[in-house]
Short mmCIF file of C-alpha atoms in Angstrom, two decimals:
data_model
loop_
_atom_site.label_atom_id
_atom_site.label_comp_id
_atom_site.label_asym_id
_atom_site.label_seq_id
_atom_site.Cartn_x
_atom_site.Cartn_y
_atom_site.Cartn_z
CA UNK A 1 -2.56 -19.34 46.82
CA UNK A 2 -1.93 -15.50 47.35
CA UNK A 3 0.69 -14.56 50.08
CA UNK A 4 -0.06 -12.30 53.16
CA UNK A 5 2.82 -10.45 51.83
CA UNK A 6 2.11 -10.16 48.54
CA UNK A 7 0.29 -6.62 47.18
CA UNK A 8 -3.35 -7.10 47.72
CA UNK A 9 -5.74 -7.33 44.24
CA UNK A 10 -7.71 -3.84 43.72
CA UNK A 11 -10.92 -5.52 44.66
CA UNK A 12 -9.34 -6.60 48.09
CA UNK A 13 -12.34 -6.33 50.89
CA UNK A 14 -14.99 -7.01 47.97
CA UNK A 15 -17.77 -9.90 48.92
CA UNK A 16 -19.56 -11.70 46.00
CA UNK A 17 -21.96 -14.07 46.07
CA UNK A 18 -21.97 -16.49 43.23
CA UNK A 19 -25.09 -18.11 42.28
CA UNK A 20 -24.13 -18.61 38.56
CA UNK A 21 -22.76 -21.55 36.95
CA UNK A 22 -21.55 -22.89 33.32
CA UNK A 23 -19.77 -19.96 31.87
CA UNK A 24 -20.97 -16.67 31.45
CA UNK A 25 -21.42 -15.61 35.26
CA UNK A 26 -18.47 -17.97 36.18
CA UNK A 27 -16.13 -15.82 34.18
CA UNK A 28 -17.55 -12.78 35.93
CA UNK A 29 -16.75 -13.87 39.07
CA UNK A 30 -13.34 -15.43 38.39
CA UNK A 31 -12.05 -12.09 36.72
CA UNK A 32 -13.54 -10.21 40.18
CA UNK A 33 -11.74 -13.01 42.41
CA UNK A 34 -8.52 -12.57 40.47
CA UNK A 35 -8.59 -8.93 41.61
CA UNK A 36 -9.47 -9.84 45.04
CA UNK A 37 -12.67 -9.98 45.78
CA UNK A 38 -13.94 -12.54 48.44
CA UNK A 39 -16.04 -14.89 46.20
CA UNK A 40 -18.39 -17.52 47.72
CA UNK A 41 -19.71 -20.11 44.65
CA UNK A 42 -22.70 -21.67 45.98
CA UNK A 43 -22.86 -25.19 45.03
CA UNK A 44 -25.72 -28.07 45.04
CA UNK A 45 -23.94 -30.92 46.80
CA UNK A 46 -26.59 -33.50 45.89
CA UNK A 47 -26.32 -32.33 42.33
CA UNK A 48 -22.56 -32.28 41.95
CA UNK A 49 -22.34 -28.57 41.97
CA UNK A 50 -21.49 -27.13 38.69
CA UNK A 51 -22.75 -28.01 35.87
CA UNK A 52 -19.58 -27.83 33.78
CA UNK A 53 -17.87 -30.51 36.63
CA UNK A 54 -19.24 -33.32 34.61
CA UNK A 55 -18.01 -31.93 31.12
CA UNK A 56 -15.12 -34.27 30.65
CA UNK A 57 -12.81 -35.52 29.21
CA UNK A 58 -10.55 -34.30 30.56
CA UNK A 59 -10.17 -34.11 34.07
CA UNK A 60 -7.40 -33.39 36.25
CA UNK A 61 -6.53 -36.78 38.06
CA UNK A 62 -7.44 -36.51 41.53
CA UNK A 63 -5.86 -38.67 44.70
CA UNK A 64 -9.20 -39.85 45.40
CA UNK A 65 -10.43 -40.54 42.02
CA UNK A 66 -13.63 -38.45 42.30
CA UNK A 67 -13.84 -36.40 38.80
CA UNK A 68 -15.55 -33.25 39.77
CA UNK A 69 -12.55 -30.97 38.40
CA UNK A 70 -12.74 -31.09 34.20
CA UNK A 71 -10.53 -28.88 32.19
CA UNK A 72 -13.82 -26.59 31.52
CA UNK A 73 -14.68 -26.07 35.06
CA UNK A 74 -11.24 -24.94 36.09
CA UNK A 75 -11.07 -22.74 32.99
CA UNK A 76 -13.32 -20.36 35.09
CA UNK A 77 -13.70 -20.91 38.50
CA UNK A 78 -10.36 -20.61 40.12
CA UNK A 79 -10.07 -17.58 43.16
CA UNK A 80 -13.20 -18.87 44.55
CA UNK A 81 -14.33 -20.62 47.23
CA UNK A 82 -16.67 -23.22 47.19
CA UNK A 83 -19.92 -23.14 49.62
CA UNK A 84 -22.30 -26.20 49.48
CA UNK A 85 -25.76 -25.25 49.98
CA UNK A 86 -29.44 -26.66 48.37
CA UNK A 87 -31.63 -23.79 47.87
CA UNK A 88 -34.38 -25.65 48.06
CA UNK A 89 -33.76 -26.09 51.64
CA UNK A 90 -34.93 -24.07 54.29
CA UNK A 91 -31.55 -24.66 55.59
CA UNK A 92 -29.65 -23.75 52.08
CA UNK A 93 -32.03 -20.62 51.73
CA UNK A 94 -30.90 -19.56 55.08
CA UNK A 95 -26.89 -19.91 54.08
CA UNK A 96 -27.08 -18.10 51.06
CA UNK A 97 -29.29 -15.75 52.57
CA UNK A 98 -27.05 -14.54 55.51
CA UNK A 99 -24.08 -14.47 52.62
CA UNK A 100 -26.19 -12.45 50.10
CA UNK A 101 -26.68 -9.96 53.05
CA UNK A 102 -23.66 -9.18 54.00
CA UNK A 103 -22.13 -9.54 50.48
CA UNK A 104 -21.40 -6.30 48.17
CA UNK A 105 -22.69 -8.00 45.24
CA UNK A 106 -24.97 -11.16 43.85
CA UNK A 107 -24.57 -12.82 40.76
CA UNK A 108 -27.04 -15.46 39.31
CA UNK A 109 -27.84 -17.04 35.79
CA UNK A 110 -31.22 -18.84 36.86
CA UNK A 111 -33.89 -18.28 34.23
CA UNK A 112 -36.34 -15.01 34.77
CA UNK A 113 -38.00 -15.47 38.27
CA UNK A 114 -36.27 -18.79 39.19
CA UNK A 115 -35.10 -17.45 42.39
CA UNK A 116 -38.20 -15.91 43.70
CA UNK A 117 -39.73 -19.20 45.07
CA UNK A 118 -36.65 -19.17 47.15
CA UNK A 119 -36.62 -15.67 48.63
CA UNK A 120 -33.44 -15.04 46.62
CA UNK A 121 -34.36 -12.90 43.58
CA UNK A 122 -33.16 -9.36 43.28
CA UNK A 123 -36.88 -7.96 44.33
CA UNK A 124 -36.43 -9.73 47.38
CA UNK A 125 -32.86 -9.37 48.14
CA UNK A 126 -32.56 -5.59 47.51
CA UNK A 127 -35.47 -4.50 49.08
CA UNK A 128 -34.15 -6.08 52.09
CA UNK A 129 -30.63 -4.34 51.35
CA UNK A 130 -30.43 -0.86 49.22
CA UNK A 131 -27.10 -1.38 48.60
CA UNK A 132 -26.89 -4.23 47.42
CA UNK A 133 -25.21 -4.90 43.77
CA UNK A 134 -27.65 -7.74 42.01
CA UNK A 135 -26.59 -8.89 38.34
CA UNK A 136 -28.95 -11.05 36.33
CA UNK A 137 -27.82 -13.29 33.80
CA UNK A 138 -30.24 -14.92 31.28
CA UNK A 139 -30.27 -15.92 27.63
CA UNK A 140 -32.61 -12.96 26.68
CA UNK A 141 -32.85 -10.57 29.44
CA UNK A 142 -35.46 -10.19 32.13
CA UNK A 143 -38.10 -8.83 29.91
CA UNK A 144 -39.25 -9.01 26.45
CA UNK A 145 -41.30 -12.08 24.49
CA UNK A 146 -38.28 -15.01 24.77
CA UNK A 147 -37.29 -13.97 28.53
CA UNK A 148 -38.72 -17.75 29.41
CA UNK A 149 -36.12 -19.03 26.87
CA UNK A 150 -33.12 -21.25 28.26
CA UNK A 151 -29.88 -19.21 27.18
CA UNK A 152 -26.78 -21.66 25.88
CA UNK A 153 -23.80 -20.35 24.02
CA UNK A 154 -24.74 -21.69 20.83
CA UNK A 155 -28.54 -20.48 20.68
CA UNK A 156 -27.18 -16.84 21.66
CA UNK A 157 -24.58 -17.51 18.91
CA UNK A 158 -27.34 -18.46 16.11
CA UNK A 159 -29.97 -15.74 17.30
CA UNK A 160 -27.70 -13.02 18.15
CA UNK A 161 -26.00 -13.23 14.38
CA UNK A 162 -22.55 -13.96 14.49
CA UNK A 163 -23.16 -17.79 13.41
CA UNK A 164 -24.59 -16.11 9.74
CA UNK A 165 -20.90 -14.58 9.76
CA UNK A 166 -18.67 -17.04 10.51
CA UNK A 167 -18.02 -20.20 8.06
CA UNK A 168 -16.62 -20.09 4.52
CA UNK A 169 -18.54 -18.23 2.71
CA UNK A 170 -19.88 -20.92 0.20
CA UNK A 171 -20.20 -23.27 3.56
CA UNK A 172 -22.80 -23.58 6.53
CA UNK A 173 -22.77 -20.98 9.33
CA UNK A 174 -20.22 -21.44 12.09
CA UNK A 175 -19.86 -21.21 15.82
CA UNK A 176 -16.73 -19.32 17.21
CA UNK A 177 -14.53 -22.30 18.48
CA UNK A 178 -15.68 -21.26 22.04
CA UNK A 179 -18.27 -19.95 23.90
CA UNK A 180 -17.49 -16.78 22.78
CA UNK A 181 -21.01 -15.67 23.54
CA UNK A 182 -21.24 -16.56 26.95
CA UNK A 183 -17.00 -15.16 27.78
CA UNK A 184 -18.23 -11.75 26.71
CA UNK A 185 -21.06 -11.88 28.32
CA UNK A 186 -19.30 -12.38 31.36
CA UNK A 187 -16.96 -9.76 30.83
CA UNK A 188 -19.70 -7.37 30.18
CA UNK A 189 -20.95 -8.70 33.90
CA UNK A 190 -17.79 -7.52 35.13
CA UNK A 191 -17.98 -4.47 33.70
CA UNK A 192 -21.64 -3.14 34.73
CA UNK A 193 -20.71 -4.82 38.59
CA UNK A 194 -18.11 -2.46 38.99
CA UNK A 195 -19.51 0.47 37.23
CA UNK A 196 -22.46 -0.22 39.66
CA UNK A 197 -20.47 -0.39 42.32
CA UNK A 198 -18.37 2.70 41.62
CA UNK A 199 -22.49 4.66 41.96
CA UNK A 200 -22.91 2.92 45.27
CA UNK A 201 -20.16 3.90 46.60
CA UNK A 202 -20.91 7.69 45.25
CA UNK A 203 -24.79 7.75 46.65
CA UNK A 204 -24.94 4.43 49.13
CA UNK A 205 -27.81 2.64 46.19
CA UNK A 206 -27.34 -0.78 44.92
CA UNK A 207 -29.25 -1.68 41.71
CA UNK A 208 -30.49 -4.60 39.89
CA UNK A 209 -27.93 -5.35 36.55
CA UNK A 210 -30.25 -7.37 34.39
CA UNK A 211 -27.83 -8.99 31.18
CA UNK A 212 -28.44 -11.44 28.54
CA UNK A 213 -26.20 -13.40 26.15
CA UNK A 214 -28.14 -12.68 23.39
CA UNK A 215 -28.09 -8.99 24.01
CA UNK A 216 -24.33 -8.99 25.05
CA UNK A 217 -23.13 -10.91 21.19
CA UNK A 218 -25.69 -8.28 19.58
CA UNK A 219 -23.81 -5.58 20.79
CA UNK A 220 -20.06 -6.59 20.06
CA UNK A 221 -21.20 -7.50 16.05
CA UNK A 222 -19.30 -4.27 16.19
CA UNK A 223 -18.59 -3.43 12.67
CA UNK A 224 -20.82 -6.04 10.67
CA UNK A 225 -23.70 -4.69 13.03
CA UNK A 226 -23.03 -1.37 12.11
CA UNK A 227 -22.53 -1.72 8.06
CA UNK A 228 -25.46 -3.62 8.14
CA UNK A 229 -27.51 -0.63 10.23
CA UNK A 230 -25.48 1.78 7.42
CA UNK A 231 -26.19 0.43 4.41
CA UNK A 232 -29.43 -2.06 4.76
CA UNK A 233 -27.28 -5.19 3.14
CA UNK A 234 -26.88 -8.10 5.67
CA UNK A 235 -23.24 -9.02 5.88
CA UNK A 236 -21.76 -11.85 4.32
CA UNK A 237 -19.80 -15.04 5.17
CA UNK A 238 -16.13 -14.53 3.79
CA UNK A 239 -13.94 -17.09 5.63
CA UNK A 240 -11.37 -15.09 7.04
CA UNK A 241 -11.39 -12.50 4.92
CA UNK A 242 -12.77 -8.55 6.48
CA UNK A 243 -15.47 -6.81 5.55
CA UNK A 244 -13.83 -3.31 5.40
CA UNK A 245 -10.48 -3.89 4.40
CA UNK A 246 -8.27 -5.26 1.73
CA UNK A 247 -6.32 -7.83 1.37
CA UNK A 248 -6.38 -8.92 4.81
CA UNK A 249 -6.70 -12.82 4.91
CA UNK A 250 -5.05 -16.17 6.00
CA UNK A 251 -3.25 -17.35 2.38
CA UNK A 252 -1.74 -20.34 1.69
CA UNK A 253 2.28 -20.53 1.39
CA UNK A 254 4.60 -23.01 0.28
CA UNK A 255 4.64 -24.67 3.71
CA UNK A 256 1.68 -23.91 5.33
CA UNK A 257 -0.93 -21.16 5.66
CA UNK A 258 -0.20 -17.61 6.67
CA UNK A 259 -2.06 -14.27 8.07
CA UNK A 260 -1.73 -10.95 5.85
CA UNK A 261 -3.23 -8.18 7.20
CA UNK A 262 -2.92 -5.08 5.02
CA UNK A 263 -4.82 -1.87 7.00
CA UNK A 264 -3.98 0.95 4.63
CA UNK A 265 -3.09 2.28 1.71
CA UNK A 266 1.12 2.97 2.74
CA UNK A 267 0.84 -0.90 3.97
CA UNK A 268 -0.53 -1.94 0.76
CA UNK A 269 2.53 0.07 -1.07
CA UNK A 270 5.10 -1.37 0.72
CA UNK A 271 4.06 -5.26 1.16
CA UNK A 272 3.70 -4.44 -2.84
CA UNK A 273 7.62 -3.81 -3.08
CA UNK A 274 8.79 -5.91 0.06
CA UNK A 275 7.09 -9.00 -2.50
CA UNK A 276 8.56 -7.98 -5.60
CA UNK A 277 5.95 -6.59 -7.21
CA UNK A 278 5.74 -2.34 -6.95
CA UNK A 279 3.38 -2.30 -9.75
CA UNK A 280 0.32 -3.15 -7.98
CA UNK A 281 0.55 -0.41 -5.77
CA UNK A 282 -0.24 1.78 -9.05
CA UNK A 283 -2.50 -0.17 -10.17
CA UNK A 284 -5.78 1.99 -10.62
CA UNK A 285 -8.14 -0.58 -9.40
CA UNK A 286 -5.70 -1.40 -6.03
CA UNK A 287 -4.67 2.68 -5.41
CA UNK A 288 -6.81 2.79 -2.17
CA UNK A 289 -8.44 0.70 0.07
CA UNK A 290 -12.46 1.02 -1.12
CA UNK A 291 -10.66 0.46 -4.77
CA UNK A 292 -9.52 -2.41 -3.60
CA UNK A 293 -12.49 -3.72 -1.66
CA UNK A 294 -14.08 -3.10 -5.15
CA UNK A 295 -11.54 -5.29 -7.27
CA UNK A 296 -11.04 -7.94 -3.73
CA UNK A 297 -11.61 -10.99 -6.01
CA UNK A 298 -8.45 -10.15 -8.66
CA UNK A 299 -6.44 -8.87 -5.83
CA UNK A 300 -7.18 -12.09 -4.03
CA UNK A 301 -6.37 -13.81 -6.80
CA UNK A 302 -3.48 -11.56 -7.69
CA UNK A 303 -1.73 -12.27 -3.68
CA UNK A 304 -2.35 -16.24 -3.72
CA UNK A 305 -0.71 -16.87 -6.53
CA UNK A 306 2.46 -14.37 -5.11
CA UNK A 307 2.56 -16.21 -1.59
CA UNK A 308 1.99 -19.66 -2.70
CA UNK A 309 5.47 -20.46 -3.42
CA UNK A 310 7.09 -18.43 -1.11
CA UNK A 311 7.81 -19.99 2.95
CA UNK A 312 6.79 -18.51 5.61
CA UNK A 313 9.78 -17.79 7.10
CA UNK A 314 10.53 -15.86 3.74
CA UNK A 315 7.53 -14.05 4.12
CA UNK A 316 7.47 -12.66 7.52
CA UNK A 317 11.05 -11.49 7.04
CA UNK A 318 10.39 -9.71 4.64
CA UNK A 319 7.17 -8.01 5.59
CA UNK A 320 8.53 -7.49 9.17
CA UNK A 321 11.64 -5.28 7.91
CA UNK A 322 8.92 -2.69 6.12
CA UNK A 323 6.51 -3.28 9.48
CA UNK A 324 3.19 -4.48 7.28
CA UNK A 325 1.25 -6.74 9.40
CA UNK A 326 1.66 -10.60 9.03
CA UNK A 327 2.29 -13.91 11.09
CA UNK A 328 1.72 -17.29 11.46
CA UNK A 329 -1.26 -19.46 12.40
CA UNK A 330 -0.63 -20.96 15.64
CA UNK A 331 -2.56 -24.15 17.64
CA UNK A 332 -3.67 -23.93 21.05
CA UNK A 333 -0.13 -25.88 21.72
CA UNK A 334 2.04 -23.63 19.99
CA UNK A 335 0.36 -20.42 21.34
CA UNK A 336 0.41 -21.33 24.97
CA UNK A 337 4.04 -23.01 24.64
CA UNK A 338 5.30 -20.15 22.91
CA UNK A 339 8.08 -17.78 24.18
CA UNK A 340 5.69 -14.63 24.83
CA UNK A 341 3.22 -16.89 26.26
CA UNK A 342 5.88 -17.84 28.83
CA UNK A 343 7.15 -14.01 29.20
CA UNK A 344 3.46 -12.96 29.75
CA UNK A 345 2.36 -15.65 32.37
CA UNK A 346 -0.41 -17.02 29.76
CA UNK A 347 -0.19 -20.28 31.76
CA UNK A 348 0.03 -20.41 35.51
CA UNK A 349 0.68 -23.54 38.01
CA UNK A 350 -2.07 -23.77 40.78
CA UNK A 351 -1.25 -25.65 44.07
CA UNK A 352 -3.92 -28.73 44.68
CA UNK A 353 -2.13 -31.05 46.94
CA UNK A 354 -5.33 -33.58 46.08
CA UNK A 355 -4.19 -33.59 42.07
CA UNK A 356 -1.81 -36.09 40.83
CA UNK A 357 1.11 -33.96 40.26
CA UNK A 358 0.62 -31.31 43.28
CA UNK A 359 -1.31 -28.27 40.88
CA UNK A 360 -3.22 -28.13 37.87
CA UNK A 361 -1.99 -26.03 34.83
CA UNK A 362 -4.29 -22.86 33.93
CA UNK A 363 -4.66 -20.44 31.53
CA UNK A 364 -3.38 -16.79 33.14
CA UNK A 365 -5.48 -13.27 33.47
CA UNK A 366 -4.46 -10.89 31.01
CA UNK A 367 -4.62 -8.28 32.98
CA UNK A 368 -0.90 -6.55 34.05
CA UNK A 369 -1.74 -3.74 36.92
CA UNK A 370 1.53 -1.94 38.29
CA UNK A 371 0.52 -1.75 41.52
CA UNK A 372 -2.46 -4.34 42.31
CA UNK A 373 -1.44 -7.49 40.72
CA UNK A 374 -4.41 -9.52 39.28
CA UNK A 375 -3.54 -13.42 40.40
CA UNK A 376 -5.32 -16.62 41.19
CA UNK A 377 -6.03 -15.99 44.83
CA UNK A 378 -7.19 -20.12 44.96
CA UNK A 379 -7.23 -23.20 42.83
CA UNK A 380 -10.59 -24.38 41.15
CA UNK A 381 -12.18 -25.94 44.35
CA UNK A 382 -13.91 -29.05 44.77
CA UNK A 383 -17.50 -28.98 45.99
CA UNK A 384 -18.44 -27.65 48.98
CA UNK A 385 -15.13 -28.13 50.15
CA UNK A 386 -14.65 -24.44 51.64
CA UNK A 387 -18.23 -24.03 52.99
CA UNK A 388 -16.93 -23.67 56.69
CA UNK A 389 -13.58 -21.41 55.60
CA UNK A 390 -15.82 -19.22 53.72
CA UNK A 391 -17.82 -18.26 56.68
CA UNK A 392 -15.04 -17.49 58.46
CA UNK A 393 -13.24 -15.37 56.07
CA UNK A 394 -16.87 -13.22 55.69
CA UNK A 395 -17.17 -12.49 58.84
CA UNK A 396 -13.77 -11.62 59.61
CA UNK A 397 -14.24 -9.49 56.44
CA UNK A 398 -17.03 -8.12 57.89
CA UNK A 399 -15.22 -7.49 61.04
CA UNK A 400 -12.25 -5.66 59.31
CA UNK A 401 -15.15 -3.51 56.96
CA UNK A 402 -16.89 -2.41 60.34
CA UNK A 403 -13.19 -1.05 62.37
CA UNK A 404 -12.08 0.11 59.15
#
């Protein structure tokens, strides 16, 4: 997709071999391919490849009618090419072998020691290069008493904690709508990849990155981790309401539901006047925002009853001209259809000539770099279909490495 004469992506010259599938290590590698990296996905022909080919509906509609490209797979493997090899070959060992060697960095989800019957775990693979750049994805880590535990989104979701927050808070525990747990995981992948290799490049040593879901959603309780670690009391389901601050909430309105987000005490004062009624904002139990934490369930009360009859429209004006926090409560349509959406590139077009239609519609990288541009450097591919292109384009990266 990318144009010779286009700006190359900061990662341009990278090599990454990509032995992960589903999610977590897919979004890894489709954030370092958006920024140019050379990345190889190694694929199971005989298997179908990626898991997450077969999780349709829907699909894109292919010229051939083969379904191998659902809407979750593309989600996270575009600006990759795809390399079909069985590992449990002599002849796929060899493959990904001679691409793991001459690659800057490996990434794999298998589960702890998976690889090593293969040749292709990190003990093997770095001892035979120093340099190398070898991140481990699990659902616990590489060590510890549940290391031999398969890691999905959902089990990191329920053991990591964030389930026992989300939900109403008279209801059952909630997911996240998506696999929240494994997208951060991946970005934390990202992350510790290039942090690793900014040291390589500093002292020529590669290192082994060993990651788990279930570590990765610990860390990003963020707050509720912390007041729990603060104050002994395990935090509590409250819908949408926050922990920390009040009122900040989705309330119903006269036509529909909206999002109020008060952060401080000069917010509170003017959303107070802006909705007619000043008083509150002298009331002694709402003066500041741990008084109002305190009195949350007659200040909740208090702000329902004021928004209820009020419209939206009415609302955000009015909060908008004295710049206190509020908006609407979009779906996935009228977020990605919206007119920032379509200012910000939150939905690109990629080429497939094999798609009904000519390209398949994608969700965009957030990323804006003045200089680099972060892009989809190739469409979601189909298995195996750029195992001989991909050789090519490493060696001749190899080539350019070694007179450059």
């Amino acid at each position: 997709m990318t144009d010779a004469s286009e700006p190359k992506g900061p990662l341009d010259g990278l090599i990454v071999c990509d032995l992960s599938r589903i999610l977590a290590g897919p979004t890894a590698t489709q954030l370092l391919g958006d920024m140019g990296a050379l990345v190889l996905k190694i694929e199971n022909p005989k298997t179908g490849g990626d898991d997450t080919r077969a999780w349709g509906p829907p699909y894109a509609e292919t010229t051939d009618g083969v379904q191998d490209l659902s809407a979750y797979f593309m989600a996270a493997n575009r600006s990759k090419l795809s390399v079909a090899a069985d590992i449990a070959t002599p002849e796929g060992q060899a493959l990904v072998r001679e691409i793991a060697m001459s690659a800057d960095v490996v990434i794999e989800n298998f589960k702890p020691g998976g690889l090593e019957k293969y040749g292709l775990d990190h003990g093997t693979l770095c001892a035979a290069r120093p340099d190398l750049v070898y991140c481990s994805i699990s659902g616990f880590g590489q060590t510890g008493p549940n290391r031999h535990l398969a890691g999905y989104d959902l089990m990191a979701q329920g053991y990591g904690g964030i389930m026992s927050l989300t939900g109403p808070a008279d209801g059952a525990p909630h997911k996240v709508g998506v696999g929240i747990a494994d997208v951060m995981c991946g970005m934390y992948a990202c992350i510790g990849i290039l942090a690793a290799l900014r040291h390589r490049d500093a002292t020529g040593e590669g290192q082994h990155i060993d990651l788990s879901l279930v570590d990765s959603q610990m860390a990003w309780l963020i707050n509720e981790g912390t007041n729990y670690l603060s104050s002994g009391l395990p935090p509590a389901r409250r819908g949408n309401a926050h922990p920390n601050i009040c009122p900040y909430d989705v309330f119903p309105c006269a036509d529909g539901y909206i999002i109020l987000a008060v952060g401080n005490d000069g917010q509170f004062r003017r959303f107070a006047g802006a909705m007619g009624r000043p008083e509150l904002a002298d009331d002694p139990r709402f003066l500041t925002n741990p008084l109002r934490l305190e009195n949350r369930a007659p200040l909740t009360e208090i702000v329902t009853d004021m928004l209820a009859a009020e419209r939206q429209s009415s609302i955000l004006e009015r909060l908008g001209a004295v710049t206190v926090p509020a908006g609407p409560i979009h779906t996935v349509a009228q977020a990605l259809t919206s007119d920032q959406a379509r200012s910000r590139e939150a939905v690109i077009a990629a080429p497939r000539p094999d798609v009904v239609g000519g390209s398949v519609q994608l969700l965009g990288n957030p990323l804006k770099f003045s200089r680099t541009p972060a892009r989809a450097t190739a469409p979601p591919p189909r298995v195996g279909e750029h195992t001989d292109i991909a050789m090519e384009r490493l060696r001749a990266a190899l080539a350019r490495r070694k007179d450059g």
